[in-house]
XYZ file of C-alpha atoms in Angstrom:
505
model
C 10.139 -11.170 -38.081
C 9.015 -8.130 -36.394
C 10.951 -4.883 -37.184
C 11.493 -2.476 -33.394
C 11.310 1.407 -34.358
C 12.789 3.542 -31.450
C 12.397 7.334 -30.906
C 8.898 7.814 -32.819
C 7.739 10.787 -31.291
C 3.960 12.361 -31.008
C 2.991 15.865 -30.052
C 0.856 15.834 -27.164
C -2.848 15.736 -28.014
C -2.114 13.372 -31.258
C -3.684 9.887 -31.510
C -1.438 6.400 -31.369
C -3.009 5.586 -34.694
C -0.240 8.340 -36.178
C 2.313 5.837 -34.915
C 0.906 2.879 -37.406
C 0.821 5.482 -40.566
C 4.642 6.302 -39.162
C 5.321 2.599 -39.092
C 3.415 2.343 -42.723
C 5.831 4.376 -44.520
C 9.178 3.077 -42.981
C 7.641 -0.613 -44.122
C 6.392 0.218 -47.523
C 3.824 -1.843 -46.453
C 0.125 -2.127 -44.453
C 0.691 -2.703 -40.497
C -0.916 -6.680 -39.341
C 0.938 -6.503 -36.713
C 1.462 -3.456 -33.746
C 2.985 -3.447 -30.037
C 4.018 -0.495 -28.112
C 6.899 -1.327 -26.018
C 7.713 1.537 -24.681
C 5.970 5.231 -23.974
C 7.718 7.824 -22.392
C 7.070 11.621 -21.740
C 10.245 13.980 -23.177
C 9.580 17.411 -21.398
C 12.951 18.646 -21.610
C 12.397 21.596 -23.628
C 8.896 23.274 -22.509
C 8.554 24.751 -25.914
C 8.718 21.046 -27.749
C 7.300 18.280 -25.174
C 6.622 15.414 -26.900
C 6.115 11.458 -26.509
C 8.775 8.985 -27.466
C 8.043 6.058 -28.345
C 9.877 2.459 -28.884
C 7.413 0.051 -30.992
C 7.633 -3.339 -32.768
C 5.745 -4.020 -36.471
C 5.427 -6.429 -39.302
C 3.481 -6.303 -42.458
C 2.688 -10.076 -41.415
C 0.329 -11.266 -38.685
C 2.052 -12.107 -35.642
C 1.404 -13.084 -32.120
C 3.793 -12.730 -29.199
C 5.263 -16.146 -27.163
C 3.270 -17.202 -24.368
C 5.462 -17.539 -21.144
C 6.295 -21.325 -20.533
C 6.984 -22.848 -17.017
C 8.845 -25.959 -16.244
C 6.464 -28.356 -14.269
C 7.609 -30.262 -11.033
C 8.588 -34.069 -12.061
C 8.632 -34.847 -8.220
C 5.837 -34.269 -5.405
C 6.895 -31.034 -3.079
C 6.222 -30.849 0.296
C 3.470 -27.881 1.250
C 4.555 -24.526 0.832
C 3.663 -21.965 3.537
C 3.810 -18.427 2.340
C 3.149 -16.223 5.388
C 1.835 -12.516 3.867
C -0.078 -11.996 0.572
C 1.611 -8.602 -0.628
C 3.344 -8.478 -3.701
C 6.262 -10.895 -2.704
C 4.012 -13.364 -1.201
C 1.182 -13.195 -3.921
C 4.187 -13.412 -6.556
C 5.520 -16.132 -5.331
C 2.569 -18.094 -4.991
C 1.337 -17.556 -8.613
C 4.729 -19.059 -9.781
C 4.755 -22.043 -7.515
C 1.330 -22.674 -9.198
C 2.878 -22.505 -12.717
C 5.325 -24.872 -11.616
C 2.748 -27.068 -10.445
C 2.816 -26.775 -6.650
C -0.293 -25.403 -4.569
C 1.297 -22.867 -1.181
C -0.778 -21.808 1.259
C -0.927 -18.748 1.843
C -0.884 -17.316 5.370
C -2.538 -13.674 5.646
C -2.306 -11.839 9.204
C -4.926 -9.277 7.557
C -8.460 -9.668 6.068
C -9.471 -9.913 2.227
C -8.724 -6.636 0.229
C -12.221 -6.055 0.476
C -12.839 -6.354 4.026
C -9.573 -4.668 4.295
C -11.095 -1.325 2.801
C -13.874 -1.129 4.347
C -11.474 -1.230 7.951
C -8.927 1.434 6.522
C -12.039 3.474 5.488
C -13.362 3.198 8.771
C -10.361 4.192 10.648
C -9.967 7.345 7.949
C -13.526 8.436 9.257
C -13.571 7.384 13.166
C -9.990 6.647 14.400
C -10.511 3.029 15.215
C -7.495 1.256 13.870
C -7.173 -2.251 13.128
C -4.079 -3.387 14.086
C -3.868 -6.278 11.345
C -6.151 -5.101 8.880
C -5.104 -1.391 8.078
C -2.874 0.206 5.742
C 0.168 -1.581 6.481
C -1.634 -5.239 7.047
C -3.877 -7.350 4.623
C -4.055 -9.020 1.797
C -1.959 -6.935 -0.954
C 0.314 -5.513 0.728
C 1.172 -1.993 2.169
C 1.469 -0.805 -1.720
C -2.256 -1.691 -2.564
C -3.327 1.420 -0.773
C -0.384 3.526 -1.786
C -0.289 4.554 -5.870
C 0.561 1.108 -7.616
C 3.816 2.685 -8.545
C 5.593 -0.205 -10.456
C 8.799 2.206 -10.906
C 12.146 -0.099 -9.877
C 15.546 0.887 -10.298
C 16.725 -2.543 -10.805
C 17.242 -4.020 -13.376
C 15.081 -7.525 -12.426
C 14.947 -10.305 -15.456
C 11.590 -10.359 -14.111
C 10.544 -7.103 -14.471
C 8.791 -7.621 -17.812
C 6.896 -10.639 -15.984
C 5.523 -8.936 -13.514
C 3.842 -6.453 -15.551
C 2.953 -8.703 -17.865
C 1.412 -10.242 -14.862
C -0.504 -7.611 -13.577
C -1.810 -6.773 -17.037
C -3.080 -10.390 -17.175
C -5.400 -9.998 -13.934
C -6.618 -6.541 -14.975
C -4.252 -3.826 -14.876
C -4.412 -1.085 -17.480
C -2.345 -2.340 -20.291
C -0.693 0.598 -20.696
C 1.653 -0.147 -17.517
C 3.547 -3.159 -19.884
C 5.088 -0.423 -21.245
C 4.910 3.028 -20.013
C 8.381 4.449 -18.629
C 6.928 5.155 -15.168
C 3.953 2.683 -14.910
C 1.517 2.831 -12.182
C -1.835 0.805 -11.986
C -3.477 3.015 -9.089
C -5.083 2.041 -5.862
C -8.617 2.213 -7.041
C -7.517 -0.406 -9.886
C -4.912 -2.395 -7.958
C -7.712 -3.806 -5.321
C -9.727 -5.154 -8.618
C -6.031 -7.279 -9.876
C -5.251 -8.104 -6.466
C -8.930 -9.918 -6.077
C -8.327 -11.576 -9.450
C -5.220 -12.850 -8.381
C -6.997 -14.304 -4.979
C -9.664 -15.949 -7.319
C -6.674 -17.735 -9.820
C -4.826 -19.092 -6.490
C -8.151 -20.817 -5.467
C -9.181 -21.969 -8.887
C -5.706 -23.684 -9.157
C -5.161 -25.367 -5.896
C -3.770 -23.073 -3.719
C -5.310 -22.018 -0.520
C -5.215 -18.548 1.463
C -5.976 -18.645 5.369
C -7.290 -14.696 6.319
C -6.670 -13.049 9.724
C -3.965 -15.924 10.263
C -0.937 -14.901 11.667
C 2.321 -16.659 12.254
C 3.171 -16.416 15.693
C 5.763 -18.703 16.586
C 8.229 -21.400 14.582
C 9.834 -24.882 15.736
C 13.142 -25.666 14.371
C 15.371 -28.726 14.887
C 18.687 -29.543 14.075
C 18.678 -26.341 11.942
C 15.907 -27.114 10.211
C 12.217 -25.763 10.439
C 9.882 -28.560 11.792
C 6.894 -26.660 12.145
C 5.172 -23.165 12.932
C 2.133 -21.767 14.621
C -0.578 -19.899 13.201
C -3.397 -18.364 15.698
C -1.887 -20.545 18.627
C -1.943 -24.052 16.352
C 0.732 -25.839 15.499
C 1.161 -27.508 12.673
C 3.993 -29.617 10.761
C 6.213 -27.895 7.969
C 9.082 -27.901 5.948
C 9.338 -25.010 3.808
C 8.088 -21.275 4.839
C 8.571 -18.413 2.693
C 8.518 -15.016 4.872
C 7.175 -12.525 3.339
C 5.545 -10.552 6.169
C 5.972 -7.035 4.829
C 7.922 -4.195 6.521
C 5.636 -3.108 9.523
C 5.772 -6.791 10.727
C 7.449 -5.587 13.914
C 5.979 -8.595 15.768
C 7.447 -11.180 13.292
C 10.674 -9.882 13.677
C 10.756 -9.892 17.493
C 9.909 -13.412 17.083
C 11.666 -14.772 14.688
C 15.381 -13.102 16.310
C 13.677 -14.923 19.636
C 14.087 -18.263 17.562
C 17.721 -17.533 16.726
C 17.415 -16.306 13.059
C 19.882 -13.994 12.160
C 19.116 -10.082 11.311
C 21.147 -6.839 11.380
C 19.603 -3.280 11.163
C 19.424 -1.567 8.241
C 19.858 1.706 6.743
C 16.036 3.577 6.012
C 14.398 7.005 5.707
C 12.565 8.744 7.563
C 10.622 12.564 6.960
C 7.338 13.929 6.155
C 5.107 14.212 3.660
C 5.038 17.454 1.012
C 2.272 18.990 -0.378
C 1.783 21.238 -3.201
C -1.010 22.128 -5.682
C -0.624 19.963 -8.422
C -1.527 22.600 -11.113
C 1.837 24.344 -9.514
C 4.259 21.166 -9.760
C 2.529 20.761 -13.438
C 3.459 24.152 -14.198
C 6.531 23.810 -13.183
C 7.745 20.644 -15.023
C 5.949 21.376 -18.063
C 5.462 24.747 -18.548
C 1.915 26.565 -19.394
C 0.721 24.237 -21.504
C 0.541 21.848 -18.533
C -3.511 20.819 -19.016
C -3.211 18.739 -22.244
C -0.650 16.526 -20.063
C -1.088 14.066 -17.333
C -0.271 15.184 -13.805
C 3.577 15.942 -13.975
C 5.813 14.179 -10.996
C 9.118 14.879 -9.993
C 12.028 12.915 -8.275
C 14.751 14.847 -6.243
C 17.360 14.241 -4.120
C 19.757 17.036 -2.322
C 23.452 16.622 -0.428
C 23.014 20.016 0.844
C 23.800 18.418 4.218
C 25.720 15.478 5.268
C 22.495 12.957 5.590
C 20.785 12.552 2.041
C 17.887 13.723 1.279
C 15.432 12.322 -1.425
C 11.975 12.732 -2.640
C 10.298 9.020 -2.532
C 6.837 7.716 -3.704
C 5.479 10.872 -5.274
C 2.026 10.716 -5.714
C 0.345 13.027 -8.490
C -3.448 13.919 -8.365
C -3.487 12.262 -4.652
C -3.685 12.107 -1.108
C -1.869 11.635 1.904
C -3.694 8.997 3.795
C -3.006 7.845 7.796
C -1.068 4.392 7.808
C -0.575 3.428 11.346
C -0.448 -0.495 12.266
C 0.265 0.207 16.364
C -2.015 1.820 18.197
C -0.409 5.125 19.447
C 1.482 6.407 16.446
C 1.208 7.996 13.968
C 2.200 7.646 9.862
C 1.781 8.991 6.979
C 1.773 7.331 3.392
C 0.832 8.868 0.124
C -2.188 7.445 -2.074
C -3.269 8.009 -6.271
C -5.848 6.654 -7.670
C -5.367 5.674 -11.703
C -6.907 9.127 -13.022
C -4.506 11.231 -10.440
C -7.259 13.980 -10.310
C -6.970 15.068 -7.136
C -6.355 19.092 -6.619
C -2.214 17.982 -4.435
C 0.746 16.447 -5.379
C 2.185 14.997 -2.282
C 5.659 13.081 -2.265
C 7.197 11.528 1.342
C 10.753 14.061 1.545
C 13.024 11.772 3.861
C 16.546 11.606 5.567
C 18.707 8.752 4.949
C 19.373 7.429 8.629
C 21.842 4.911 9.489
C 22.024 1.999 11.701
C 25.004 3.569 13.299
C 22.285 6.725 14.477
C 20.354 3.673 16.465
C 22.069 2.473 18.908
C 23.218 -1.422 19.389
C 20.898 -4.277 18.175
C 19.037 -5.798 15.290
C 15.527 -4.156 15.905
C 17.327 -0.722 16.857
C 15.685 0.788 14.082
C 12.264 -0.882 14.710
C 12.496 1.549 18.334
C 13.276 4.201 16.447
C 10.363 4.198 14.361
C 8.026 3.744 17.178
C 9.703 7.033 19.208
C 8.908 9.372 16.370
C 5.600 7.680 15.333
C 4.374 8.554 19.022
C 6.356 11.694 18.691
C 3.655 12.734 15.871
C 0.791 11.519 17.615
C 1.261 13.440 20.684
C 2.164 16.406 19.154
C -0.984 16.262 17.042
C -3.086 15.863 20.089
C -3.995 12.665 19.796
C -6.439 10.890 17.931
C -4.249 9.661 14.326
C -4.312 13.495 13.782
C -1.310 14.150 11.793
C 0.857 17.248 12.924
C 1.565 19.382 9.917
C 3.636 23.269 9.588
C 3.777 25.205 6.668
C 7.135 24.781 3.998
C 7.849 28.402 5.288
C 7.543 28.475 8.643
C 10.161 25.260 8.888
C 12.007 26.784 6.854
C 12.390 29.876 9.274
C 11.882 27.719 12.449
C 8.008 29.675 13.076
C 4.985 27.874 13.991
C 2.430 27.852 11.669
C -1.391 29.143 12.644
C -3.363 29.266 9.309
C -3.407 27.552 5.547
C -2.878 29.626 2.712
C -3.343 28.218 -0.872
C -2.787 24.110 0.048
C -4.641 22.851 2.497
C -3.659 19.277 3.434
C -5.372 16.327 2.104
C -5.215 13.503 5.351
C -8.061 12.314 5.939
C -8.092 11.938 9.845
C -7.687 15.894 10.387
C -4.439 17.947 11.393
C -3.556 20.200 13.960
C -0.614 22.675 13.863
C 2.408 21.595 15.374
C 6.348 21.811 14.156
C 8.663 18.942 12.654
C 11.122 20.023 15.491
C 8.538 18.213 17.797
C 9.048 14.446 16.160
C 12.549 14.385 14.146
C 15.400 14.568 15.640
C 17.396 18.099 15.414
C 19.980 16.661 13.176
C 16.911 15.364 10.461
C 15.702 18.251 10.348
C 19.083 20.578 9.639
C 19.266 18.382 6.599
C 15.549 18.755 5.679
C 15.742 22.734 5.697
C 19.352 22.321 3.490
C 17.623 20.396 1.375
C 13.927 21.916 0.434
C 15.894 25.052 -1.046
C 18.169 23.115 -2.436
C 15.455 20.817 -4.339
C 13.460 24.006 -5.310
C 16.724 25.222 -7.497
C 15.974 22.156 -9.579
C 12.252 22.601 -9.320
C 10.669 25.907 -9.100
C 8.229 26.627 -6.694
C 9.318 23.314 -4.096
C 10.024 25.837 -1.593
C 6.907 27.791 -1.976
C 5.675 29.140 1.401
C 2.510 27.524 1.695
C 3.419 24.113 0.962
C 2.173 21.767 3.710
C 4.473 19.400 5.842
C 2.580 16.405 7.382
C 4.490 13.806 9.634
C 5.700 10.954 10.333
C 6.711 9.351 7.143
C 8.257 5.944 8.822
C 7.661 3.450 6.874
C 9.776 3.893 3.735
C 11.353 0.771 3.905
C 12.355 -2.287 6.313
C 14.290 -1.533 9.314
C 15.509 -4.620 9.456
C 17.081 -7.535 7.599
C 17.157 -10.967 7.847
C 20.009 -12.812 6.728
C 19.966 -15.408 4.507
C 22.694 -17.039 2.107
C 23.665 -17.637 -1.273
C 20.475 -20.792 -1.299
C 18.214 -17.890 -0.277
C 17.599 -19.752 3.017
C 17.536 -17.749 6.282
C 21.376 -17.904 7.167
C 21.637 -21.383 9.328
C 18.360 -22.390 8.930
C 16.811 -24.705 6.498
C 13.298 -24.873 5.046
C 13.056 -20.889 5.525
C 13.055 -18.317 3.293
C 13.210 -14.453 3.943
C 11.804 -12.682 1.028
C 10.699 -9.482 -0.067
C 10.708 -5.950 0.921
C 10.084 -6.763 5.070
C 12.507 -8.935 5.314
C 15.425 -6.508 3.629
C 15.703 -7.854 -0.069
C 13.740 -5.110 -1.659
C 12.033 -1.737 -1.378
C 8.457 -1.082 -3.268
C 5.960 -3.357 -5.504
C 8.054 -4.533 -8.212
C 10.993 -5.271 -6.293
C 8.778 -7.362 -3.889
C 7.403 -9.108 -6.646
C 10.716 -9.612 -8.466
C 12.282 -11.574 -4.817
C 9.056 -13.638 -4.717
C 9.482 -14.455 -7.884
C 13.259 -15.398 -7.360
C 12.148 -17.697 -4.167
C 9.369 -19.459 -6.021
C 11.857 -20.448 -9.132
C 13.977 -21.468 -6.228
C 11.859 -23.859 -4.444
C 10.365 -25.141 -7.460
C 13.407 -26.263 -8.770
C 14.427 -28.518 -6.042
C 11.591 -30.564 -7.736
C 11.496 -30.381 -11.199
């Protein structure tokens, strides 16, 4: 049997091989067999940073269990997923374990196709409303970090990075304490994953969105894709949350939704050498880029850092023509010169007004807040940390200058938040910067409108995962309420795959 060894620490700099001469001595014995299960980064005390390590060993050779999956004893009727992010891509690789082939219904293009779009909106301004950002297949997170961070604790979180790993992610992720794969690296897994749904019976319909649904006695009878109908039983939705079309439809048909608490703020930027610095102290260059994760009650509204992005960029992420947003992008190797992170207020359905897709409205108003007050043109409005702060437009950059792609133009955070967001953003940035220095630093770059932190909405559905009062539907994933980032996603797609599958096993 194996033999788990927590808190082996390394001084940065030293090779993993130290860990199997560690492992050596507390066996008496020669290492056959080594796994790193866990890696994290203690920086606690500047003067003695070190990694700490959780691994497992034997003196014998040994090889881990492969995951099993029960196969379906009865034939199951078709199984339409409508999006391919991380839910919907999730869920069909376990239906295909079990033995049943989904189809897979994709608004947006192939991740491929899909990049060359978003790269030609970054450089000309042409959007494409469902192949962008937001829309196509791998979801919004595919051009965000990879962050695989969750703060739930998922029995299927070790599955889905095991997952990942097996269609090309770094193999590090499996056990790092804050794993991300990266965008440039994520598009490679996600096209692996494509290619295994194809080899093993599934099928995946691009630019093919679900526009409308027939239901009957409660149950769903049949949906619409591109104007054709077509009979089915079983639909999982996992549309993503910037499906603001879906969801107009769908509370059309009589499904049941409620709004939902979200965020909404800006994006922050700093040098990354500075926020390295900062968490690490001077010897901050023999580490990787340092991140940080914050949160102030300064005010009454929270305020929280969310999806910090070391080494990156913030990139435009509209989906409707008119508006602007904001998301923040790493690649694996994090080498760009900013740190960005989205700095949001919690809003509450109660700040809406009356009605599911209250919140849905709400995004939109500040989205084309942004865009008009940029001038036009997916420019991103952005103001210095310090002239917020003080309630002064800003005129010139000093030491960051901000990393969109699409260009900026000066204009204040006063012109797109509400007054009351913004009270608790300038409570909270001085706040934050008590816990880390230099957060507050003058030059530090706002850019707006971070929207799209999480669903607006959510659509009800009951203890069978079915949409509440409707059979043969399933709401899943982050768009439709039941989870917030990649993991999470993946985790609920998971969930309604093992679900459906056994109905028929």
């Amino acid at each position: 049997m194996p033999v788990i060894y927590h808190n082996l620490t390394l001084r940065p700099g030293k090779k993993e091989a130290e860990l199997l001469k560690l492992c050596e001595r507390k066996l008496h014995a020669p290492v056959r067999y080594f796994r790193i299960l866990k890696k994290s980064l203690d920086a606690r005390d500047k003067s003695n940073i070190k990694w700490v390590y959780s691994v497992e060993c034997s003196s014998r050779p040994e090889q881990s269990p492969a995951r099993t999956y029960p196969r379906i004893t009865r034939p199951a009727p078709k199984v339409f997923i409508a999006g391919a992010g991380p839910a919907g891509l999730f869920c069909a690789l376990r239906l295909i374990r079990h033995g049943i082939q989904p189809v897979l219904l994709e608004r947006g293009k192939p991740v491929e196709e899909r990049a060359e779009d978003i790269a030609n909106f970054f450089q000309t301004g042409v959007l494409a409303p469902d192949s962008n950002v937001q829309f196509g297949e791998g979801g919004a997170g595919t051009f965000s970090d990879g962050k695989l961070y969750t703060q739930t604790n998922s029995a299927f979180h070790r599955e889905i990075l095991e997952t990942f790993v097996e269609f090309g992610a770094p193999e590090e992720i499996a056990y790092l304490g804050r794993p991300h794969i990266g965008s440039d690296k994520l598009r490679l897994v996600i096209a692996n994953m494509r290619r295994y749904i194809l080899e093993h019976g599934g099928a995946i319909r691009y630019s093919s969105k679900l526009d409308d649904v027939r239901l009957k006695d409660g149950a769903l009878t049949a949906l619409s894709v591109n104007g054709a109908w077509e009979e089915a039983s079983l639909l999982v939705l996992a549309v993503g949350h910037s499906a603001r079309d879906t969801f107009e439809l769908l509370q059309n048909r009589g499904f049941h939704m409620e709004a939902k608490d979200f965020a909404v703020g800006v994006r922050i930027e700093h040098l990354q050498s500075r926020i390295s610095r900062a968490q690490y102290g001077e010897g901050y260059a023999a580490l990787p880029p340092a991140d940080y994760k914050l949160v102030s009650h300064a005010s009454e509204r929270a305020v929280f850092t969310f999806c910090m992005c070391p080494g990156g960029v913030v990139i435009p992420a509209a989906s409707e023509e008119g508006g602007v947003v904001v998301n923040g992008m790493s690649n694996f190797a994090r080498d760009e010169k900013n740190a960005n992170s989205a700095l949001v207020v919690q809003v509450k359905k109660e700040d809406f007004g009356e009605g599911a897709l209250a919140g849905v409205a709400f995004q939109r108003k500040i989205e084309r807040a942004a865009y008009l007050a940029a001038g036009g043109g997916y420019l991103a409005p952005v103001q210095l940390v310090g002239d917020f702060l003080a309630g002064k437009e800003s005129y010139y950059f000093g030491e960051v200058r901000p990393s969109y792609a699409r260009g900026t133009a000066f204009a204040p955070v006063d012109a797109y938040l509400p007054p009351d967001l913004c009270a608790s953003l300038r409570a909270a940035i001085p706040d934050m910067a008590l816990r880390l220095s230099g957060f507050s630093s003058y030059e530090g770059v706002l850019t707006g409108v971070e929207s799209r932190t999480s669903s607006p909405v959510r659509i009800l559905r009951g203890e069978n995962f079915e949409a509440e009062g409707i059979s043969g539907v399933y709401p899943c994933g982050e768009g439709c309420g039941y989870a917030g980032g990649i993991t999470s996603a993946a985790a609920d797609g998971l969930r309604i795959a093992q679900t459906i599958a056994s109905k028929y096993l």
